[in-house]
Amino acid sequence: MFGDLFEEDYSSVSNNQCGKGKKLKTKALEPPAPREFTNLSGIRNQGGTCYLNSLLQTLHFTPEFREALFSLGPEELGSFEDKDKPDAKVRIIPLQLQRLFAQLLLLDQEAASTADLTDSFGWTSNEEMRQHDVQELNRILFSALETSLVGTSGHDLINRLYHGTIINQIVCKECKNISEKQEDFLDLTVAVKNVSGLEDALWNMYVEEEVFDYDNLYHCGTCDRLVKAAKSAKLRKLPPFLTVSLLRFNFDFVKCERYKETSCYTFPLRINLKPFCEQSELDDLEYIYDLFSVIIHKGGCYGGHYHVYIKDVDHLGNWQFQEENNLITVEQLGQKLLKKMGISWNKKYRKQHGPLRKFLQHHSQIFLLSSDESTVSLLKNCCLQAESDFQSNDQQIFKTLASESLGLNNSNSCPHWFDINDSKVQPIKEKDIEQQFQGKESAYMLFYRKSQLQRPPEARANPRYGVPYHLLNEMDAANIELKTKRAECDSADNNFELHLHLGPQYHFFNGALHPVVSQTESVWELTFDKRKTLGDLRQSIFQLLEFWEGDMVLSVAKLVPAGLHIYQTLKDWGSVCSACGNSEGSELSSCTELGNGGGLEVGGVQIQTGIDCEPLLLNVLHLDTSSEGEKCQQVIESPHVFPSNAEVGTVLTALTIPAGVVFINSGECAGEESWTAIPKEDMKKTFREQGLRNGSSVLIQDSNNEDNSLFTKHGKWTSINKVDWLQVKNLCQLESEKKQVKVSATSNTVVFDIRIKAIKELKLMKELAENSCLRPIDRNGKLLCPVPDCYTLKEAELKMGSSLGLCLGKAPTSSQLFLFFAMGSDVQPGTEMEIIVEETVSVRDCLKIMLEKSGLPEVISDKKEFLYSQDATLKELMISSGDTLLLMEGKLPPLGFLKVPIWWYQPRGPSGHWESHQDHTNCIPSQGRVWRAASTQGAPGNVPAEGSVLYVGDVEISEDAVLADLKTQAMTLHPFLESGVPSPAFLRAWTVESKRPGRLLRTNRQPLKEYKLGRRTEICLEPLQKEENLGPQDVLLRTQMRIPGVRAYAPAVDLVWDTARGWTAGSLRQRVAHFYSLPVEKTEIAKYFPEKFEWLPISSWNQQITKRKKKKKQDSLQGAPYYLKDGDTIGVKNLLVDDDDDFSTIRDDTGKGKQQQLALGKKESREALRVQSSGLLSSADTPGRPRGQEASLSIHVGSFR
């Protein structure tokens, strides 16, 4: 099952990870994320439950409903512990609602789960994944609650809060008799079409009268005749809470399709219902209602997404906006604190309160930290609350931070509105509601409350108000457990492993540091908390190395191919260790390497440090020189180490060559070598500027040697090439003088340089340098993945002369993936789209991003290779850039199980098969018929040995089950029950490919997982007359003897061919001749290709001569052009009575004719489509997408009467 593929991500991973090599922990092991700055909890989406989440949040923010539900204790509702007892009456739905509301109020998590609640509804994953109408849910949920609360003090909860009545009257114009009918309602359904707003709709319903006259008279019971009359309706009783359902969905009887009404429909924040009521003598305040919830639908009438705007009546959340003038960066805050107090945060407060960002994050009720932790502002009303968080001598911390974080928003007088979209909760302003008057994203349900309903003062900003003690205790315990788990997880995320290299045990040799004795004795392991300072780390190392004497210098180092290289010396002992973990060297290694030495001298040798002088290990090739000084025709290859910032000319000095030419290998593929000479003016450039990396090859030629035969006499060099080029096309949708340019490059040229040159030569805007990328173009003109700017052409595997597209948008970074995806099926995928995501993103989040990109609502989706672990990252699943993901509707079996569609296969006129009288229109065995053995002789016909394949049902089975188990389970399906097949041994199993039998599954006792069926495999079962035991070398073929003179074949007969002696045409001809008792030389055979309606004769004289060995090699029928396999049809011709060369039948001629007509029809369709795309056809002529059948919504409730 994958019912939670679209469930919101409820876990987090620390942003401070030590290097890329650190193993990622599975998100499922981490506790849920805490609440965000709003201090309100969302609800996770189970796949299609956004409509449920919106309604539940509305009920939760109806305090009177929430507290009435909380007032029902365990003595009335029962308890969860007794729910499995047979005689106990546990009202599970109200209990689950109580717990959910308590979690939304008190549990410190970003989003609550409704899984237990939907389980109490009796819903399966199907219901959880299927979206329904929220108006329908509102009525069904209220009905379920009324049923659940029968016999309790809350039996009238729904009736008390939401029940109202309407009085319908008809007044006779003759006798003035009034006919009345009262109607109950829990919600008012109002029209949207041709109505300007809610008040206009209520006026039409409850003020205007409908007159019966002329041809439409009313029959008065008192007058006993047809008379003129007037019909009207009024609101008789108003509930405390008024629910209004907007009829946005209508049916177009002309087009015969549903549509959504998206016209402007206004509704007031406060409404006076007095004009619409029957009794108007009460005080005006009795008729005033305030809007407090708006459920919004985004999408069309066949799908979409729900979220809700809610007014926080009790001010439970932090209603705060991040205004631009109310922000300050964390760095600026630290600097101002240092300036004002004369000491840095780390030195004075870090040991007690942690790093500044961590302190601000832990006090989210006071400070509002941005998502990227770069800016901070002060939340409202936090002064008094914050005082208690500090000791008296630390009051200056708060005062400084508060003063430097700028002012507060005066928001007490404003209504507090929030947009709750599943897990996410964001504050909004009251004026934002007007944006939901019209459009595809517009109001769908409105909730009003009487303005006279006042909340008690003690409920304001008090989430514990009204919550029963047992739920308070449960939530307190859960919060303690969450806090403990987060602390453990935080500690685990912040511990990192250090490799400590001891300076005295290293010496500088050949450009890098190397251990004097061995690597094992020179390295110490240390695990440390990166939140601590470098001073703490230094102290820990002193304690670890008790033998150390004198001072100690710590440096960040990294193992490179040349040895150990020092990048940075650590000096600021007050800084945290994470700064060391973020250095460039450590990012490229699996763990942080710390070098320990006396300043810049190791073993008395002065060494260079830093990224600029990182040692490069190069392979240098040059001609050997004899002792007499003469050059031999032998090339010497030797490794040499040079600093990255050294000039290329130093390689000549290292080889004591006074003057020469330096060549670098510009081979584009592995194993290919193509050398490019470095011009004299570039000899002053550094190795890094020339694009050389560790392992690069450099060839040196003495300038006195003018003979270039060196590059042709030896097989591993090809030629000396001059600078080549790449073609860059302008695909930025911006006008330029040229559509494409050629850019000179070598295999070591960096992609960034090519992109900048292309922008300059195309004379495009300079701004494109920050927002463009290069994408290879394949032979079909398709744009491939963008190439990272930091890659060389060799690293990007780009060949010289290839085409690149200059496109808008940045290329993915080294930690990101560029993915293609399409909606549809594996047979008919939809339009391909592109996304860029982090490689650490989870499957669930990736699917959410793809759906948002495609503009589709929340649907059930899946990758073609099914991704069971929704919390697993794309990196863990080894998904790489350029992969294509296919999203399909469907439902997965549990992990380790297969859902196998079963087909019934019956060859036409079989020999050796069970046969019954059948309804040949659908190939289902008739009721009550017994299968009998078919005779070997059948009526002749022109139909090759194909059969009917009929889908009969699905079988869910474990991957560890054997093939016989699958057959046994399939025999319980309807057609097999009637077939009379004695046992699974009388069934032959095939895979289904293109609605035909494909691969034959031979061994009954072989586990299914060993067949490597895949999760999209379909199986067809063929009934047999007797048990079959095929060997591993046996091939099952359908043979048909050709009938002379009539272009037809006798019925098919199964033939088993032993291929132990080879898959040769001669061997097959002998087997067929022996089977039909014919002379081998008078037997001719051909394979039938049903998809082409063609026969291909199989000749034993077909031979292939290889070019190298010049030996004759007999063709294998497994290869081209026959590709012979189990189940293929073999036509047999007896040359004694039929010497015609033709194997085809009349059916083949008909089939080829239909294929030609189909090809012609497709051509005409493409032509028509081209005309339609040109705008010559109206869009109204385009047929709509077929819609699936809508499923009903229900909630299962036990009986409590």
mmCIF file of N, CA, C and O in Angstrom, residues 623-695:
data_model
loop_
_atom_site.group_PDB
_atom_site.id
_atom_site.type_symbol
_atom_site.label_atom_id
_atom_site.label_comp_id
_atom_site.label_asym_id
_atom_site.label_seq_id
_atom_site.Cartn_x
_atom_site.Cartn_y
_atom_site.Cartn_z
ATOM 1 N N LEU A 623 60.264 11.451 -23.489
ATOM 2 C CA LEU A 623 61.176 10.495 -24.115
ATOM 3 C C LEU A 623 62.347 10.202 -23.191
ATOM 4 O O LEU A 623 62.874 11.107 -22.521
ATOM 5 N N ASP A 624 62.729 8.916 -23.157
ATOM 6 C CA ASP A 624 63.851 8.528 -22.317
ATOM 7 C C ASP A 624 65.155 9.047 -22.924
ATOM 8 O O ASP A 624 65.319 9.126 -24.137
ATOM 9 N N THR A 625 66.096 9.396 -22.081
ATOM 10 C CA THR A 625 67.394 9.898 -22.521
ATOM 11 C C THR A 625 68.460 8.910 -22.090
ATOM 12 O O THR A 625 68.528 8.522 -20.914
ATOM 13 N N SER A 626 69.289 8.485 -23.039
ATOM 14 C CA SER A 626 70.334 7.499 -22.731
ATOM 15 C C SER A 626 71.473 8.175 -21.988
ATOM 16 O O SER A 626 71.530 9.386 -21.834
ATOM 17 N N SER A 627 72.404 7.357 -21.545
ATOM 18 C CA SER A 627 73.524 7.902 -20.771
ATOM 19 C C SER A 627 74.399 8.808 -21.618
ATOM 20 O O SER A 627 75.092 9.680 -21.114
ATOM 21 N N GLU A 628 74.400 8.597 -22.946
ATOM 22 C CA GLU A 628 75.185 9.450 -23.830
ATOM 23 C C GLU A 628 74.433 10.717 -24.195
ATOM 24 O O GLU A 628 74.911 11.535 -24.960
ATOM 25 N N GLY A 629 73.245 10.878 -23.667
ATOM 26 C CA GLY A 629 72.474 12.082 -23.974
ATOM 27 C C GLY A 629 71.614 11.939 -25.203
ATOM 28 O O GLY A 629 70.948 12.884 -25.612
ATOM 29 N N GLU A 630 71.603 10.774 -25.829
ATOM 30 C CA GLU A 630 70.774 10.586 -27.007
ATOM 31 C C GLU A 630 69.378 10.126 -26.575
ATOM 32 O O GLU A 630 69.231 9.348 -25.652
ATOM 33 N N LYS A 631 68.366 10.604 -27.303
ATOM 34 C CA LYS A 631 66.990 10.258 -26.970
ATOM 35 C C LYS A 631 66.624 8.928 -27.580
ATOM 36 O O LYS A 631 66.903 8.673 -28.756
ATOM 37 N N CYS A 632 66.060 8.079 -26.779
ATOM 38 C CA CYS A 632 65.590 6.784 -27.258
ATOM 39 C C CYS A 632 64.124 6.911 -27.659
ATOM 40 O O CYS A 632 63.410 7.808 -27.227
ATOM 41 N N GLN A 633 63.695 6.010 -28.472
ATOM 42 C CA GLN A 633 62.276 5.994 -28.865
ATOM 43 C C GLN A 633 61.458 5.204 -27.851
ATOM 44 O O GLN A 633 60.662 4.350 -28.203
ATOM 45 N N GLN A 634 61.656 5.508 -26.581
ATOM 46 C CA GLN A 634 60.896 4.881 -25.505
ATOM 47 C C GLN A 634 60.321 5.973 -24.610
ATOM 48 O O GLN A 634 61.029 6.876 -24.185
ATOM 49 N N VAL A 635 59.028 5.884 -24.355
ATOM 50 C CA VAL A 635 58.353 6.909 -23.559
ATOM 51 C C VAL A 635 58.312 6.480 -22.100
ATOM 52 O O VAL A 635 57.929 5.355 -21.787
ATOM 53 N N ILE A 636 58.757 7.378 -21.233
ATOM 54 C CA ILE A 636 58.747 7.131 -19.799
ATOM 55 C C ILE A 636 57.551 7.858 -19.184
ATOM 56 O O ILE A 636 57.323 9.043 -19.460
ATOM 57 N N GLU A 637 56.767 7.152 -18.363
ATOM 58 C CA GLU A 637 55.636 7.759 -17.656
ATOM 59 C C GLU A 637 55.936 7.723 -16.168
ATOM 60 O O GLU A 637 56.146 6.654 -15.592
ATOM 61 N N SER A 638 55.964 8.894 -15.532
ATOM 62 C CA SER A 638 56.310 8.962 -14.111
ATOM 63 C C SER A 638 55.398 9.957 -13.412
ATOM 64 O O SER A 638 55.016 10.973 -13.991
ATOM 65 N N PRO A 639 55.041 9.681 -12.145
ATOM 66 C CA PRO A 639 54.189 10.623 -11.398
ATOM 67 C C PRO A 639 55.014 11.767 -10.828
ATOM 68 O O PRO A 639 56.145 11.580 -10.359
ATOM 69 N N HIS A 640 54.453 12.949 -10.861
ATOM 70 C CA HIS A 640 55.085 14.127 -10.285
ATOM 71 C C HIS A 640 54.019 14.940 -9.566
ATOM 72 O O HIS A 640 52.869 14.987 -9.985
ATOM 73 N N VAL A 641 54.442 15.607 -8.484
ATOM 74 C CA VAL A 641 53.523 16.424 -7.700
ATOM 75 C C VAL A 641 53.908 17.883 -7.871
ATOM 76 O O VAL A 641 55.080 18.251 -7.714
ATOM 77 N N PHE A 642 52.904 18.722 -8.182
ATOM 78 C CA PHE A 642 53.103 20.155 -8.335
ATOM 79 C C PHE A 642 52.012 20.887 -7.575
ATOM 80 O O PHE A 642 50.867 20.428 -7.520
ATOM 81 N N PRO A 643 52.300 22.046 -6.997
ATOM 82 C CA PRO A 643 51.232 22.859 -6.397
ATOM 83 C C PRO A 643 50.260 23.346 -7.484
ATOM 84 O O PRO A 643 50.676 23.619 -8.618
ATOM 85 N N SER A 644 48.993 23.476 -7.125
ATOM 86 C CA SER A 644 47.989 23.894 -8.108
ATOM 87 C C SER A 644 48.276 25.284 -8.648
ATOM 88 O O SER A 644 47.931 25.592 -9.797
ATOM 89 N N ASN A 645 48.883 26.138 -7.815
ATOM 90 C CA ASN A 645 49.119 27.512 -8.244
ATOM 91 C C ASN A 645 50.476 27.701 -8.895
ATOM 92 O O ASN A 645 50.905 28.833 -9.151
ATOM 93 N N ALA A 646 51.192 26.576 -9.171
ATOM 94 C CA ALA A 646 52.485 26.677 -9.850
ATOM 95 C C ALA A 646 52.265 26.876 -11.348
ATOM 96 O O ALA A 646 51.259 26.449 -11.914
ATOM 97 N N GLU A 647 53.219 27.540 -12.013
ATOM 98 C CA GLU A 647 53.124 27.741 -13.447
ATOM 99 C C GLU A 647 53.367 26.431 -14.174
ATOM 100 O O GLU A 647 54.119 25.572 -13.716
ATOM 101 N N VAL A 648 52.731 26.295 -15.337
ATOM 102 C CA VAL A 648 52.887 25.056 -16.105
ATOM 103 C C VAL A 648 54.330 24.843 -16.502
ATOM 104 O O VAL A 648 54.816 23.706 -16.594
ATOM 105 N N GLY A 649 55.069 25.942 -16.694
ATOM 106 C CA GLY A 649 56.465 25.817 -17.121
ATOM 107 C C GLY A 649 57.354 25.129 -16.117
ATOM 108 O O GLY A 649 58.435 24.642 -16.470
ATOM 109 N N THR A 650 56.919 25.037 -14.850
ATOM 110 C CA THR A 650 57.765 24.386 -13.843
ATOM 111 C C THR A 650 57.934 22.897 -14.114
ATOM 112 O O THR A 650 58.846 22.277 -13.572
ATOM 113 N N VAL A 651 57.060 22.321 -14.938
ATOM 114 C CA VAL A 651 57.204 20.903 -15.245
ATOM 115 C C VAL A 651 58.476 20.663 -16.060
ATOM 116 O O VAL A 651 59.114 19.607 -15.949
ATOM 117 N N LEU A 652 58.877 21.656 -16.879
ATOM 118 C CA LEU A 652 60.127 21.526 -17.630
ATOM 119 C C LEU A 652 61.323 21.602 -16.693
ATOM 120 O O LEU A 652 62.307 20.864 -16.843
ATOM 121 N N THR A 653 61.229 22.497 -15.694
ATOM 122 C CA THR A 653 62.308 22.605 -14.712
ATOM 123 C C THR A 653 62.467 21.313 -13.926
ATOM 124 O O THR A 653 63.591 20.870 -13.648
ATOM 125 N N ALA A 654 61.338 20.698 -13.558
ATOM 126 C CA ALA A 654 61.395 19.463 -12.782
ATOM 127 C C ALA A 654 62.056 18.340 -13.551
ATOM 128 O O ALA A 654 62.694 17.461 -12.962
ATOM 129 N N LEU A 655 61.952 18.347 -14.882
ATOM 130 C CA LEU A 655 62.554 17.297 -15.706
ATOM 131 C C LEU A 655 63.895 17.729 -16.282
ATOM 132 O O LEU A 655 64.454 17.023 -17.134
ATOM 133 N N THR A 656 64.403 18.893 -15.822
ATOM 134 C CA THR A 656 65.686 19.454 -16.294
ATOM 135 C C THR A 656 65.729 19.540 -17.815
ATOM 136 O O THR A 656 66.729 19.208 -18.452
ATOM 137 N N ILE A 657 64.601 19.999 -18.389
ATOM 138 C CA ILE A 657 64.567 20.239 -19.834
ATOM 139 C C ILE A 657 64.594 21.749 -20.027
ATOM 140 O O ILE A 657 63.694 22.455 -19.564
ATOM 141 N N PRO A 658 65.609 22.281 -20.661
ATOM 142 C CA PRO A 658 65.731 23.745 -20.769
ATOM 143 C C PRO A 658 64.589 24.379 -21.549
ATOM 144 O O PRO A 658 64.101 25.442 -21.195
ATOM 145 N N ALA A 659 64.168 23.744 -22.613
ATOM 146 C CA ALA A 659 63.089 24.301 -23.442
ATOM 147 C C ALA A 659 62.336 23.142 -24.077
ATOM 148 O O ALA A 659 62.932 22.143 -24.473
ATOM 149 N N GLY A 660 61.062 23.297 -24.163
ATOM 150 C CA GLY A 660 60.257 22.223 -24.735
ATOM 151 C C GLY A 660 58.815 22.640 -24.900
ATOM 152 O O GLY A 660 58.418 23.761 -24.577
ATOM 153 N N VAL A 661 58.038 21.697 -25.414
ATOM 154 C CA VAL A 661 56.610 21.917 -25.637
ATOM 155 C C VAL A 661 55.835 21.018 -24.675
ATOM 156 O O VAL A 661 56.168 19.842 -24.528
ATOM 157 N N VAL A 662 54.833 21.604 -24.027
ATOM 158 C CA VAL A 662 54.012 20.856 -23.080
ATOM 159 C C VAL A 662 52.658 20.566 -23.738
ATOM 160 O O VAL A 662 51.998 21.476 -24.248
ATOM 161 N N PHE A 663 52.276 19.306 -23.704
ATOM 162 C CA PHE A 663 50.975 18.886 -24.242
ATOM 163 C C PHE A 663 50.109 18.373 -23.079
ATOM 164 O O PHE A 663 50.621 17.715 -22.164
ATOM 165 N N ILE A 664 48.831 18.693 -23.136
ATOM 166 C CA ILE A 664 47.886 18.114 -22.169
ATOM 167 C C ILE A 664 46.900 17.246 -22.920
ATOM 168 O O ILE A 664 46.572 17.499 -24.085
ATOM 169 N N ASN A 665 46.469 16.201 -22.251
ATOM 170 C CA ASN A 665 45.563 15.233 -22.871
ATOM 171 C C ASN A 665 44.138 15.798 -22.872
ATOM 172 O O ASN A 665 43.563 16.067 -21.829
ATOM 173 N N SER A 666 43.595 15.962 -24.061
ATOM 174 C CA SER A 666 42.218 16.463 -24.196
ATOM 175 C C SER A 666 41.280 15.367 -24.649
ATOM 176 O O SER A 666 40.262 15.635 -25.269
ATOM 177 N N GLY A 667 41.651 14.100 -24.401
ATOM 178 C CA GLY A 667 40.762 12.998 -24.766
ATOM 179 C C GLY A 667 39.425 13.119 -24.073
ATOM 180 O O GLY A 667 39.339 13.392 -22.888
ATOM 181 N N GLU A 668 38.342 12.911 -24.838
ATOM 182 C CA GLU A 668 37.002 13.133 -24.307
ATOM 183 C C GLU A 668 36.431 11.889 -23.651
ATOM 184 O O GLU A 668 35.512 11.977 -22.842
ATOM 185 N N CYS A 669 36.906 10.738 -24.008
ATOM 186 C CA CYS A 669 36.362 9.486 -23.459
ATOM 187 C C CYS A 669 37.477 8.744 -22.748
ATOM 188 O O CYS A 669 38.657 8.952 -23.010
ATOM 189 N N ALA A 670 37.060 7.851 -21.866
ATOM 190 C CA ALA A 670 38.012 7.016 -21.143
ATOM 191 C C ALA A 670 38.770 6.155 -22.130
ATOM 192 O O ALA A 670 38.191 5.523 -23.007
ATOM 193 N N GLY A 671 40.102 6.114 -21.983
ATOM 194 C CA GLY A 671 40.912 5.304 -22.872
ATOM 195 C C GLY A 671 41.296 6.012 -24.150
ATOM 196 O O GLY A 671 42.127 5.526 -24.908
ATOM 197 N N GLU A 672 40.713 7.176 -24.431
ATOM 198 C CA GLU A 672 41.049 7.918 -25.648
ATOM 199 C C GLU A 672 42.030 9.021 -25.307
ATOM 200 O O GLU A 672 41.885 9.692 -24.290
ATOM 201 N N GLU A 673 43.019 9.214 -26.168
ATOM 202 C CA GLU A 673 44.001 10.252 -25.920
ATOM 203 C C GLU A 673 44.118 11.137 -27.147
ATOM 204 O O GLU A 673 44.273 10.669 -28.269
ATOM 205 N N SER A 674 44.007 12.427 -26.919
ATOM 206 C CA SER A 674 44.157 13.413 -27.985
ATOM 207 C C SER A 674 44.849 14.615 -27.371
ATOM 208 O O SER A 674 44.323 15.238 -26.457
ATOM 209 N N TRP A 675 46.029 14.922 -27.858
ATOM 210 C CA TRP A 675 46.905 15.871 -27.169
ATOM 211 C C TRP A 675 46.795 17.254 -27.777
ATOM 212 O O TRP A 675 46.698 17.424 -28.984
ATOM 213 N N THR A 676 46.830 18.258 -26.909
ATOM 214 C CA THR A 676 46.759 19.660 -27.321
ATOM 215 C C THR A 676 47.963 20.402 -26.760
ATOM 216 O O THR A 676 48.260 20.309 -25.561
ATOM 217 N N ALA A 677 48.635 21.106 -27.623
ATOM 218 C CA ALA A 677 49.832 21.848 -27.205
ATOM 219 C C ALA A 677 49.435 23.122 -26.479
ATOM 220 O O ALA A 677 48.466 23.791 -26.849
ATOM 221 N N ILE A 678 50.190 23.450 -25.428
ATOM 222 C CA ILE A 678 49.965 24.690 -24.683
ATOM 223 C C ILE A 678 50.795 25.786 -25.340
ATOM 224 O O ILE A 678 52.016 25.656 -25.448
ATOM 225 N N PRO A 679 50.173 26.870 -25.785
ATOM 226 C CA PRO A 679 50.949 27.963 -26.405
ATOM 227 C C PRO A 679 51.965 28.553 -25.423
ATOM 228 O O PRO A 679 51.796 28.464 -24.208
ATOM 229 N N LYS A 680 53.004 29.159 -25.977
ATOM 230 C CA LYS A 680 54.060 29.714 -25.132
ATOM 231 C C LYS A 680 53.529 30.775 -24.187
ATOM 232 O O LYS A 680 53.966 30.878 -23.039
ATOM 233 N N GLU A 681 52.574 31.591 -24.683
ATOM 234 C CA GLU A 681 52.064 32.658 -23.819
ATOM 235 C C GLU A 681 51.259 32.109 -22.653
ATOM 236 O O GLU A 681 51.027 32.818 -21.657
ATOM 237 N N ASP A 682 50.796 30.841 -22.727
ATOM 238 C CA ASP A 682 50.029 30.236 -21.639
ATOM 239 C C ASP A 682 50.892 29.448 -20.677
ATOM 240 O O ASP A 682 50.384 28.870 -19.709
ATOM 241 N N MET A 683 52.210 29.399 -20.929
ATOM 242 C CA MET A 683 53.077 28.644 -20.026
ATOM 243 C C MET A 683 53.188 29.318 -18.659
ATOM 244 O O MET A 683 53.586 28.691 -17.686
ATOM 245 N N LYS A 684 52.822 30.611 -18.576
ATOM 246 C CA LYS A 684 52.851 31.324 -17.309
ATOM 247 C C LYS A 684 51.595 31.035 -16.469
ATOM 248 O O LYS A 684 51.543 31.379 -15.292
ATOM 249 N N LYS A 685 50.588 30.428 -17.097
ATOM 250 C CA LYS A 685 49.370 30.108 -16.362
ATOM 251 C C LYS A 685 49.611 28.953 -15.404
ATOM 252 O O LYS A 685 50.523 28.150 -15.594
ATOM 253 N N THR A 686 48.750 28.865 -14.389
ATOM 254 C CA THR A 686 48.908 27.805 -13.394
ATOM 255 C C THR A 686 48.272 26.508 -13.884
ATOM 256 O O THR A 686 47.496 26.491 -14.856
ATOM 257 N N PHE A 687 48.605 25.431 -13.185
ATOM 258 C CA PHE A 687 48.011 24.130 -13.533
ATOM 259 C C PHE A 687 46.488 24.175 -13.382
ATOM 260 O O PHE A 687 45.754 23.603 -14.179
ATOM 261 N N ARG A 688 46.001 24.867 -12.341
ATOM 262 C CA ARG A 688 44.561 24.937 -12.119
ATOM 263 C C ARG A 688 43.877 25.709 -13.242
ATOM 264 O O ARG A 688 42.803 25.342 -13.701
ATOM 265 N N GLU A 689 44.517 26.811 -13.690
ATOM 266 C CA GLU A 689 43.928 27.601 -14.773
ATOM 267 C C GLU A 689 43.862 26.817 -16.072
ATOM 268 O O GLU A 689 42.985 27.038 -16.902
ATOM 269 N N GLN A 690 44.758 25.874 -16.261
ATOM 270 C CA GLN A 690 44.733 25.028 -17.454
ATOM 271 C C GLN A 690 43.755 23.864 -17.322
ATOM 272 O O GLN A 690 43.609 23.061 -18.238
ATOM 273 N N GLY A 691 43.082 23.793 -16.164
ATOM 274 C CA GLY A 691 42.070 22.758 -15.985
ATOM 275 C C GLY A 691 42.615 21.395 -15.612
ATOM 276 O O GLY A 691 41.908 20.389 -15.745
ATOM 277 N N LEU A 692 43.862 21.334 -15.151
ATOM 278 C CA LEU A 692 44.436 20.043 -14.794
ATOM 279 C C LEU A 692 43.937 19.613 -13.417
ATOM 280 O O LEU A 692 43.800 20.427 -12.498
ATOM 281 N N ARG A 693 43.700 18.326 -13.277
ATOM 282 C CA ARG A 693 43.222 17.737 -12.034
ATOM 283 C C ARG A 693 44.158 16.598 -11.615
ATOM 284 O O ARG A 693 45.074 16.230 -12.353
ATOM 285 N N ASN A 694 43.879 16.051 -10.430
ATOM 286 C CA ASN A 694 44.642 14.883 -10.004
ATOM 287 C C ASN A 694 44.462 13.762 -11.022
ATOM 288 O O ASN A 694 43.342 13.425 -11.412
ATOM 289 N N GLY A 695 45.576 13.180 -11.452
ATOM 290 C CA GLY A 695 45.525 12.095 -12.420
ATOM 291 C C GLY A 695 45.621 12.550 -13.858
ATOM 292 O O GLY A 695 45.658 11.710 -14.765
#
